[in-house]
Amino acid sequence: MKLTIVYDNEIFTQGFGLRSDWGFACLLEKGGATILFDTGARGNILLGNIEKLGIDSKIISKIVISHEHSDHNGGLKALAPLVGEADLYRLAKQSPSENMHLIFAEDSRQITEGVYTTGGLKGSVDEQSLVLKGKKGWYVLVGCSHPGVEEILNVAKQYGDIIGLVGGFHGFNNFSILEKFDFICPCHCTQHKREIKELYPQSYTECGVGKVIEI
Ligand SMILES: [Zn+2]
Ligand SMILES: [Zn+2]
């Protein structure tokens, strides 16, 4: 499975005209399925980054919105006319267009083989995260972690042993629970990137637009 960061507060790959902005989006490619997790804040930046990374937005067949904050769902409207028929997994009961088929993702369920949502978890705002089956173990992809990284991992581990975490960790500071992780990639709103890097330099990975992760 291949993950590409297409929207983030930082740029990872310089020189391609990619743009950073406050928000998050990550593209997942697994077999024939292309899934977009979150859409960043601004449609023009999302679509520009996707195009500059050589990705055709028409191939996106599923879209998952982690939670209903504008830095995660803001690009959805601009994306709608460009994708064909697509399944939209979100925690709001509306779809921006008829070609996006709304699936209200209240409960944990499979999105495609090896990709599962935790379903909506309670936080300052309800949020879903993805649980991904990599070659070596299970990874969790988070938007802003409003329910708390601990709670998300607790639900995610029902699928198997978690070895990696990618996305926005927000104010998470219970660092010891990451000790056994092989792969830690804090993005977007993570407030304690420096501390995590100092504690776990072997497993720490820089995030940013253009970063490609093979799991
Ligand atoms: Zn948020
Ligand atoms: Zn956010």
PDB file of C-alpha atoms and ligand atoms in Angstrom:
ATOM      1  CA  MET A   1       0.000   0.000   0.000  1.00  0.00           C
ATOM      2  CA  LYS A   2       1.268   3.450  -0.927  1.00  0.00           C
ATOM      3  CA  LEU A   3       0.472   6.671   0.933  1.00  0.00           C
ATOM      4  CA  THR A   4       1.185  10.123  -0.527  1.00  0.00           C
ATOM      5  CA  ILE A   5       0.792  13.277   1.552  1.00  0.00           C
ATOM      6  CA  VAL A   6      -1.008  15.779  -0.704  1.00  0.00           C
ATOM      7  CA  TYR A   7      -1.886  18.513   1.824  1.00  0.00           C
ATOM      8  CA  ASP A   8       0.041  19.502   4.912  1.00  0.00           C
ATOM      9  CA  ASN A   9       1.401  22.484   6.856  1.00  0.00           C
ATOM     10  CA  GLU A  10       4.872  21.636   5.510  1.00  0.00           C
ATOM     11  CA  ILE A  11       6.432  20.821   2.147  1.00  0.00           C
ATOM     12  CA  PHE A  12       8.446  17.589   1.960  1.00  0.00           C
ATOM     13  CA  THR A  13       9.415  17.541  -1.725  1.00  0.00           C
ATOM     14  CA  GLN A  14      10.889  20.853  -2.893  1.00  0.00           C
ATOM     15  CA  GLY A  15      11.089  22.017  -6.492  1.00  0.00           C
ATOM     16  CA  PHE A  16       7.767  20.864  -7.948  1.00  0.00           C
ATOM     17  CA  GLY A  17       5.716  23.929  -7.078  1.00  0.00           C
ATOM     18  CA  LEU A  18       3.878  22.063  -4.309  1.00  0.00           C
ATOM     19  CA  ARG A  19       2.145  24.307  -1.773  1.00  0.00           C
ATOM     20  CA  SER A  20       1.834  23.988   1.989  1.00  0.00           C
ATOM     21  CA  ASP A  21      -1.140  25.220   3.977  1.00  0.00           C
ATOM     22  CA  TRP A  22      -2.784  24.533   7.325  1.00  0.00           C
ATOM     23  CA  GLY A  23      -4.718  21.299   6.740  1.00  0.00           C
ATOM     24  CA  PHE A  24      -4.257  17.653   5.882  1.00  0.00           C
ATOM     25  CA  ALA A  25      -4.927  15.182   3.064  1.00  0.00           C
ATOM     26  CA  CYS A  26      -3.341  11.839   2.234  1.00  0.00           C
ATOM     27  CA  LEU A  27      -3.880   9.655  -0.828  1.00  0.00           C
ATOM     28  CA  LEU A  28      -3.874   5.874  -0.395  1.00  0.00           C
ATOM     29  CA  GLU A  29      -3.305   3.477  -3.260  1.00  0.00           C
ATOM     30  CA  LYS A  30      -4.026  -0.180  -2.659  1.00  0.00           C
ATOM     31  CA  GLY A  31      -4.367  -2.570  -5.578  1.00  0.00           C
ATOM     32  CA  GLY A  32      -6.933  -0.943  -7.866  1.00  0.00           C
ATOM     33  CA  ALA A  33      -8.437   1.280  -5.169  1.00  0.00           C
ATOM     34  CA  THR A  34      -7.483   4.944  -4.737  1.00  0.00           C
ATOM     35  CA  ILE A  35      -8.735   6.525  -1.532  1.00  0.00           C
ATOM     36  CA  LEU A  36      -8.389  10.152  -0.480  1.00  0.00           C
ATOM     37  CA  PHE A  37      -8.280  10.668   3.274  1.00  0.00           C
ATOM     38  CA  ASP A  38      -9.284  14.288   4.002  1.00  0.00           C
ATOM     39  CA  THR A  39      -9.189  17.135   1.508  1.00  0.00           C
ATOM     40  CA  GLY A  40      -7.279  19.977   3.194  1.00  0.00           C
ATOM     41  CA  ALA A  41      -8.704  23.474   3.543  1.00  0.00           C
ATOM     42  CA  ARG A  42      -8.578  24.984   0.061  1.00  0.00           C
ATOM     43  CA  GLY A  43      -9.647  23.272  -3.135  1.00  0.00           C
ATOM     44  CA  ASN A  44      -7.167  25.088  -5.386  1.00  0.00           C
ATOM     45  CA  ILE A  45      -4.199  23.995  -3.261  1.00  0.00           C
ATOM     46  CA  LEU A  46      -5.476  20.408  -2.992  1.00  0.00           C
ATOM     47  CA  LEU A  47      -6.082  20.064  -6.726  1.00  0.00           C
ATOM     48  CA  GLY A  48      -2.809  21.829  -7.592  1.00  0.00           C
ATOM     49  CA  ASN A  49      -0.775  19.515  -5.370  1.00  0.00           C
ATOM     50  CA  ILE A  50      -2.539  16.395  -6.663  1.00  0.00           C
ATOM     51  CA  GLU A  51      -1.842  17.420 -10.253  1.00  0.00           C
ATOM     52  CA  LYS A  52       1.809  18.357  -9.600  1.00  0.00           C
ATOM     53  CA  LEU A  53       2.336  14.955  -7.974  1.00  0.00           C
ATOM     54  CA  GLY A  54       1.188  13.352 -11.226  1.00  0.00           C
ATOM     55  CA  ILE A  55      -2.026  11.940  -9.815  1.00  0.00           C
ATOM     56  CA  ASP A  56      -5.205  11.972 -11.895  1.00  0.00           C
ATOM     57  CA  SER A  57      -8.064  12.908  -9.539  1.00  0.00           C
ATOM     58  CA  LYS A  58     -10.483  10.883 -11.738  1.00  0.00           C
ATOM     59  CA  ILE A  59      -9.044   7.676 -10.283  1.00  0.00           C
ATOM     60  CA  ILE A  60     -10.147   8.562  -6.727  1.00  0.00           C
ATOM     61  CA  SER A  61     -12.960   6.112  -6.010  1.00  0.00           C
ATOM     62  CA  LYS A  62     -13.385   6.623  -2.287  1.00  0.00           C
ATOM     63  CA  ILE A  63     -13.100   9.699  -0.079  1.00  0.00           C
ATOM     64  CA  VAL A  64     -12.917   9.628   3.705  1.00  0.00           C
ATOM     65  CA  ILE A  65     -13.394  12.798   5.753  1.00  0.00           C
ATOM     66  CA  SER A  66     -11.899  12.298   9.216  1.00  0.00           C
ATOM     67  CA  HIS A  67     -13.955  15.059  10.832  1.00  0.00           C
ATOM     68  CA  GLU A  68     -15.950  18.123   9.960  1.00  0.00           C
ATOM     69  CA  HIS A  69     -13.398  20.891  10.388  1.00  0.00           C
ATOM     70  CA  SER A  70     -12.670  23.094   7.391  1.00  0.00           C
ATOM     71  CA  ASP A  71      -8.965  22.215   7.280  1.00  0.00           C
ATOM     72  CA  HIS A  72     -10.059  18.605   6.507  1.00  0.00           C
ATOM     73  CA  ASN A  73     -13.265  18.932   4.494  1.00  0.00           C
ATOM     74  CA  GLY A  74     -12.572  22.292   2.779  1.00  0.00           C
ATOM     75  CA  GLY A  75     -11.363  20.820  -0.520  1.00  0.00           C
ATOM     76  CA  LEU A  76     -14.323  18.487  -0.974  1.00  0.00           C
ATOM     77  CA  LYS A  77     -16.484  20.831  -3.027  1.00  0.00           C
ATOM     78  CA  ALA A  78     -13.740  21.592  -5.561  1.00  0.00           C
ATOM     79  CA  LEU A  79     -12.958  17.881  -5.881  1.00  0.00           C
ATOM     80  CA  ALA A  80     -16.566  16.783  -6.470  1.00  0.00           C
ATOM     81  CA  PRO A  81     -16.839  17.656 -10.201  1.00  0.00           C
ATOM     82  CA  LEU A  82     -13.457  16.042 -10.969  1.00  0.00           C
ATOM     83  CA  VAL A  83     -14.016  12.581  -9.530  1.00  0.00           C
ATOM     84  CA  GLY A  84     -16.361  10.074 -11.145  1.00  0.00           C
ATOM     85  CA  GLU A  85     -18.704   7.998  -9.023  1.00  0.00           C
ATOM     86  CA  ALA A  86     -17.145   7.881  -5.564  1.00  0.00           C
ATOM     87  CA  ASP A  87     -18.067   6.638  -2.104  1.00  0.00           C
ATOM     88  CA  LEU A  88     -17.874   9.368   0.521  1.00  0.00           C
ATOM     89  CA  TYR A  89     -17.336   8.210   4.109  1.00  0.00           C
ATOM     90  CA  ARG A  90     -18.031  11.011   6.533  1.00  0.00           C
ATOM     91  CA  LEU A  91     -19.643  11.864   9.853  1.00  0.00           C
ATOM     92  CA  ALA A  92     -22.013  14.463   8.439  1.00  0.00           C
ATOM     93  CA  LYS A  93     -25.189  13.523   6.600  1.00  0.00           C
ATOM     94  CA  GLN A  94     -24.536  15.459   3.421  1.00  0.00           C
ATOM     95  CA  SER A  95     -22.770  14.995   0.125  1.00  0.00           C
ATOM     96  CA  PRO A  96     -21.583  17.929  -2.008  1.00  0.00           C
ATOM     97  CA  SER A  97     -22.697  16.286  -5.261  1.00  0.00           C
ATOM     98  CA  GLU A  98     -24.749  13.434  -6.693  1.00  0.00           C
ATOM     99  CA  ASN A  99     -21.723  11.505  -7.913  1.00  0.00           C
ATOM    100  CA  MET A 100     -20.472  11.182  -4.327  1.00  0.00           C
ATOM    101  CA  HIS A 101     -22.434   8.477  -2.530  1.00  0.00           C
ATOM    102  CA  LEU A 102     -22.664   9.232   1.153  1.00  0.00           C
ATOM    103  CA  ILE A 103     -21.829   6.488   3.643  1.00  0.00           C
ATOM    104  CA  PHE A 104     -22.382   7.694   7.194  1.00  0.00           C
ATOM    105  CA  ALA A 105     -19.359   6.130   8.882  1.00  0.00           C
ATOM    106  CA  GLU A 106     -20.664   5.795  12.407  1.00  0.00           C
ATOM    107  CA  ASP A 107     -19.262   2.316  13.041  1.00  0.00           C
ATOM    108  CA  SER A 108     -16.013   0.548  12.311  1.00  0.00           C
ATOM    109  CA  ARG A 109     -16.114  -1.090   8.879  1.00  0.00           C
ATOM    110  CA  GLN A 110     -14.041  -2.157   5.890  1.00  0.00           C
ATOM    111  CA  ILE A 111     -13.486   0.456   3.172  1.00  0.00           C
ATOM    112  CA  THR A 112     -11.473  -1.805   0.898  1.00  0.00           C
ATOM    113  CA  GLU A 113      -9.344  -4.880   1.550  1.00  0.00           C
ATOM    114  CA  GLY A 114      -6.792  -3.947   4.237  1.00  0.00           C
ATOM    115  CA  VAL A 115      -8.319  -0.502   4.885  1.00  0.00           C
ATOM    116  CA  TYR A 116     -10.767  -0.009   7.755  1.00  0.00           C
ATOM    117  CA  THR A 117     -12.312   2.975   9.482  1.00  0.00           C
ATOM    118  CA  THR A 118     -12.507   3.112  13.268  1.00  0.00           C
ATOM    119  CA  GLY A 119     -15.921   4.705  12.806  1.00  0.00           C
ATOM    120  CA  GLY A 120     -16.794   7.922  14.604  1.00  0.00           C
ATOM    121  CA  LEU A 121     -15.074   8.300  17.971  1.00  0.00           C
ATOM    122  CA  LYS A 122     -16.114  10.982  20.421  1.00  0.00           C
ATOM    123  CA  GLY A 123     -13.951  14.047  20.925  1.00  0.00           C
ATOM    124  CA  SER A 124     -14.357  17.819  20.889  1.00  0.00           C
ATOM    125  CA  VAL A 125     -15.643  16.851  17.449  1.00  0.00           C
ATOM    126  CA  ASP A 126     -16.422  13.266  16.332  1.00  0.00           C
ATOM    127  CA  GLU A 127     -13.638  11.826  14.212  1.00  0.00           C
ATOM    128  CA  GLN A 128     -12.814   8.651  12.287  1.00  0.00           C
ATOM    129  CA  SER A 129      -9.319   7.319  11.613  1.00  0.00           C
ATOM    130  CA  LEU A 130      -8.126   4.644   9.201  1.00  0.00           C
ATOM    131  CA  VAL A 131      -6.515   1.355  10.179  1.00  0.00           C
ATOM    132  CA  LEU A 132      -4.256   0.010   7.417  1.00  0.00           C
ATOM    133  CA  LYS A 133      -2.775  -3.446   6.924  1.00  0.00           C
ATOM    134  CA  GLY A 134       0.838  -3.040   5.828  1.00  0.00           C
ATOM    135  CA  LYS A 135       3.309  -5.785   4.893  1.00  0.00           C
ATOM    136  CA  LYS A 136       4.885  -5.840   8.376  1.00  0.00           C
ATOM    137  CA  GLY A 137       1.881  -4.936  10.527  1.00  0.00           C
ATOM    138  CA  TRP A 138      -0.892  -2.437  11.121  1.00  0.00           C
ATOM    139  CA  TYR A 139      -0.717   1.334  10.713  1.00  0.00           C
ATOM    140  CA  VAL A 140      -3.113   4.066  11.778  1.00  0.00           C
ATOM    141  CA  LEU A 141      -3.799   7.194   9.716  1.00  0.00           C
ATOM    142  CA  VAL A 142      -5.289  10.087  11.709  1.00  0.00           C
ATOM    143  CA  GLY A 143      -6.619  13.526  10.791  1.00  0.00           C
ATOM    144  CA  CYS A 144      -6.393  15.720  13.907  1.00  0.00           C
ATOM    145  CA  SER A 145      -6.774  13.115  16.698  1.00  0.00           C
ATOM    146  CA  HIS A 146      -9.517  15.068  18.485  1.00  0.00           C
ATOM    147  CA  PRO A 147     -10.716  11.903  20.340  1.00  0.00           C
ATOM    148  CA  GLY A 148      -7.094  11.487  21.563  1.00  0.00           C
ATOM    149  CA  VAL A 149      -4.334   9.326  20.078  1.00  0.00           C
ATOM    150  CA  GLU A 150      -4.674   6.881  23.011  1.00  0.00           C
ATOM    151  CA  GLU A 151      -8.390   6.294  22.340  1.00  0.00           C
ATOM    152  CA  ILE A 152      -7.861   5.955  18.590  1.00  0.00           C
ATOM    153  CA  LEU A 153      -5.083   3.378  19.063  1.00  0.00           C
ATOM    154  CA  ASN A 154      -7.220   1.496  21.567  1.00  0.00           C
ATOM    155  CA  VAL A 155      -9.972   1.039  19.006  1.00  0.00           C
ATOM    156  CA  ALA A 156      -7.551   0.423  16.118  1.00  0.00           C
ATOM    157  CA  LYS A 157      -5.731  -2.407  17.909  1.00  0.00           C
ATOM    158  CA  GLN A 158      -8.831  -4.585  17.588  1.00  0.00           C
ATOM    159  CA  TYR A 159      -7.573  -5.206  14.045  1.00  0.00           C
ATOM    160  CA  GLY A 160      -4.052  -6.212  15.085  1.00  0.00           C
ATOM    161  CA  ASP A 161      -0.796  -4.977  16.582  1.00  0.00           C
ATOM    162  CA  ILE A 162      -0.211  -1.358  15.592  1.00  0.00           C
ATOM    163  CA  ILE A 163       3.352  -0.561  14.499  1.00  0.00           C
ATOM    164  CA  GLY A 164       2.911   2.805  12.785  1.00  0.00           C
ATOM    165  CA  LEU A 165       1.102   6.119  13.153  1.00  0.00           C
ATOM    166  CA  VAL A 166       0.744   8.867  10.528  1.00  0.00           C
ATOM    167  CA  GLY A 167      -1.141  12.187  10.576  1.00  0.00           C
ATOM    168  CA  GLY A 168      -2.062  15.023  12.930  1.00  0.00           C
ATOM    169  CA  PHE A 169      -1.501  14.120  16.602  1.00  0.00           C
ATOM    170  CA  HIS A 170      -2.630  17.521  17.924  1.00  0.00           C
ATOM    171  CA  GLY A 171      -1.442  18.068  21.549  1.00  0.00           C
ATOM    172  CA  PHE A 172      -0.647  14.373  22.166  1.00  0.00           C
ATOM    173  CA  ASN A 173       2.138  14.031  24.747  1.00  0.00           C
ATOM    174  CA  ASN A 174       1.764  10.503  26.156  1.00  0.00           C
ATOM    175  CA  PHE A 175       4.925   9.660  24.231  1.00  0.00           C
ATOM    176  CA  SER A 176       5.737   6.327  25.901  1.00  0.00           C
ATOM    177  CA  ILE A 177       2.901   4.548  24.086  1.00  0.00           C
ATOM    178  CA  LEU A 178       4.823   5.052  20.823  1.00  0.00           C
ATOM    179  CA  GLU A 179       7.934   3.335  22.161  1.00  0.00           C
ATOM    180  CA  LYS A 180       7.449   0.040  20.303  1.00  0.00           C
ATOM    181  CA  PHE A 181       6.347   1.656  17.049  1.00  0.00           C
ATOM    182  CA  ASP A 182       8.455   1.102  13.898  1.00  0.00           C
ATOM    183  CA  PHE A 183       7.130   4.136  12.130  1.00  0.00           C
ATOM    184  CA  ILE A 184       6.015   7.529  13.499  1.00  0.00           C
ATOM    185  CA  CYS A 185       5.152  10.282  11.045  1.00  0.00           C
ATOM    186  CA  PRO A 186       3.639  13.317  12.790  1.00  0.00           C
ATOM    187  CA  CYS A 187       2.017  15.798  10.395  1.00  0.00           C
ATOM    188  CA  HIS A 188      -0.236  18.844  10.251  1.00  0.00           C
ATOM    189  CA  CYS A 189      -1.363  19.991  13.751  1.00  0.00           C
ATOM    190  CA  THR A 190       1.103  17.868  15.807  1.00  0.00           C
ATOM    191  CA  GLN A 191       2.405  20.183  18.518  1.00  0.00           C
ATOM    192  CA  HIS A 192       5.241  18.040  19.855  1.00  0.00           C
ATOM    193  CA  LYS A 193       7.117  16.943  16.719  1.00  0.00           C
ATOM    194  CA  ARG A 194      10.502  17.920  18.181  1.00  0.00           C
ATOM    195  CA  GLU A 195      10.012  15.908  21.394  1.00  0.00           C
ATOM    196  CA  ILE A 196       8.848  12.848  19.436  1.00  0.00           C
ATOM    197  CA  LYS A 197      11.866  13.129  17.122  1.00  0.00           C
ATOM    198  CA  GLU A 198      14.270  13.391  20.079  1.00  0.00           C
ATOM    199  CA  LEU A 199      12.732  10.395  21.840  1.00  0.00           C
ATOM    200  CA  TYR A 200      12.372   8.121  18.801  1.00  0.00           C
ATOM    201  CA  PRO A 201      14.865   9.200  16.122  1.00  0.00           C
ATOM    202  CA  GLN A 202      14.913   5.716  14.524  1.00  0.00           C
ATOM    203  CA  SER A 203      11.194   5.536  13.864  1.00  0.00           C
ATOM    204  CA  TYR A 204      10.541   9.246  13.343  1.00  0.00           C
ATOM    205  CA  THR A 205       9.758  10.258   9.749  1.00  0.00           C
ATOM    206  CA  GLU A 206       9.329  13.813   8.449  1.00  0.00           C
ATOM    207  CA  CYS A 207       5.927  14.567   6.962  1.00  0.00           C
ATOM    208  CA  GLY A 208       5.021  17.182   4.341  1.00  0.00           C
ATOM    209  CA  VAL A 209       3.442  17.529   0.911  1.00  0.00           C
ATOM    210  CA  GLY A 210       5.010  15.076  -1.527  1.00  0.00           C
ATOM    211  CA  LYS A 211       6.078  12.553   1.102  1.00  0.00           C
ATOM    212  CA  VAL A 212       5.504   8.991  -0.126  1.00  0.00           C
ATOM    213  CA  ILE A 213       5.192   6.157   2.377  1.00  0.00           C
ATOM    214  CA  GLU A 214       5.153   2.484   1.386  1.00  0.00           C
ATOM    215  CA  ILE A 215       3.742   0.175   4.022  1.00  0.00           C
TER     216      ILE A 215
HETATM  217 ZN    ZN B   1      -9.916  19.445  13.649  1.00  0.00          ZN
HETATM  218 ZN    ZN B   2      -6.757  19.767  11.457  1.00  0.00          ZN
END
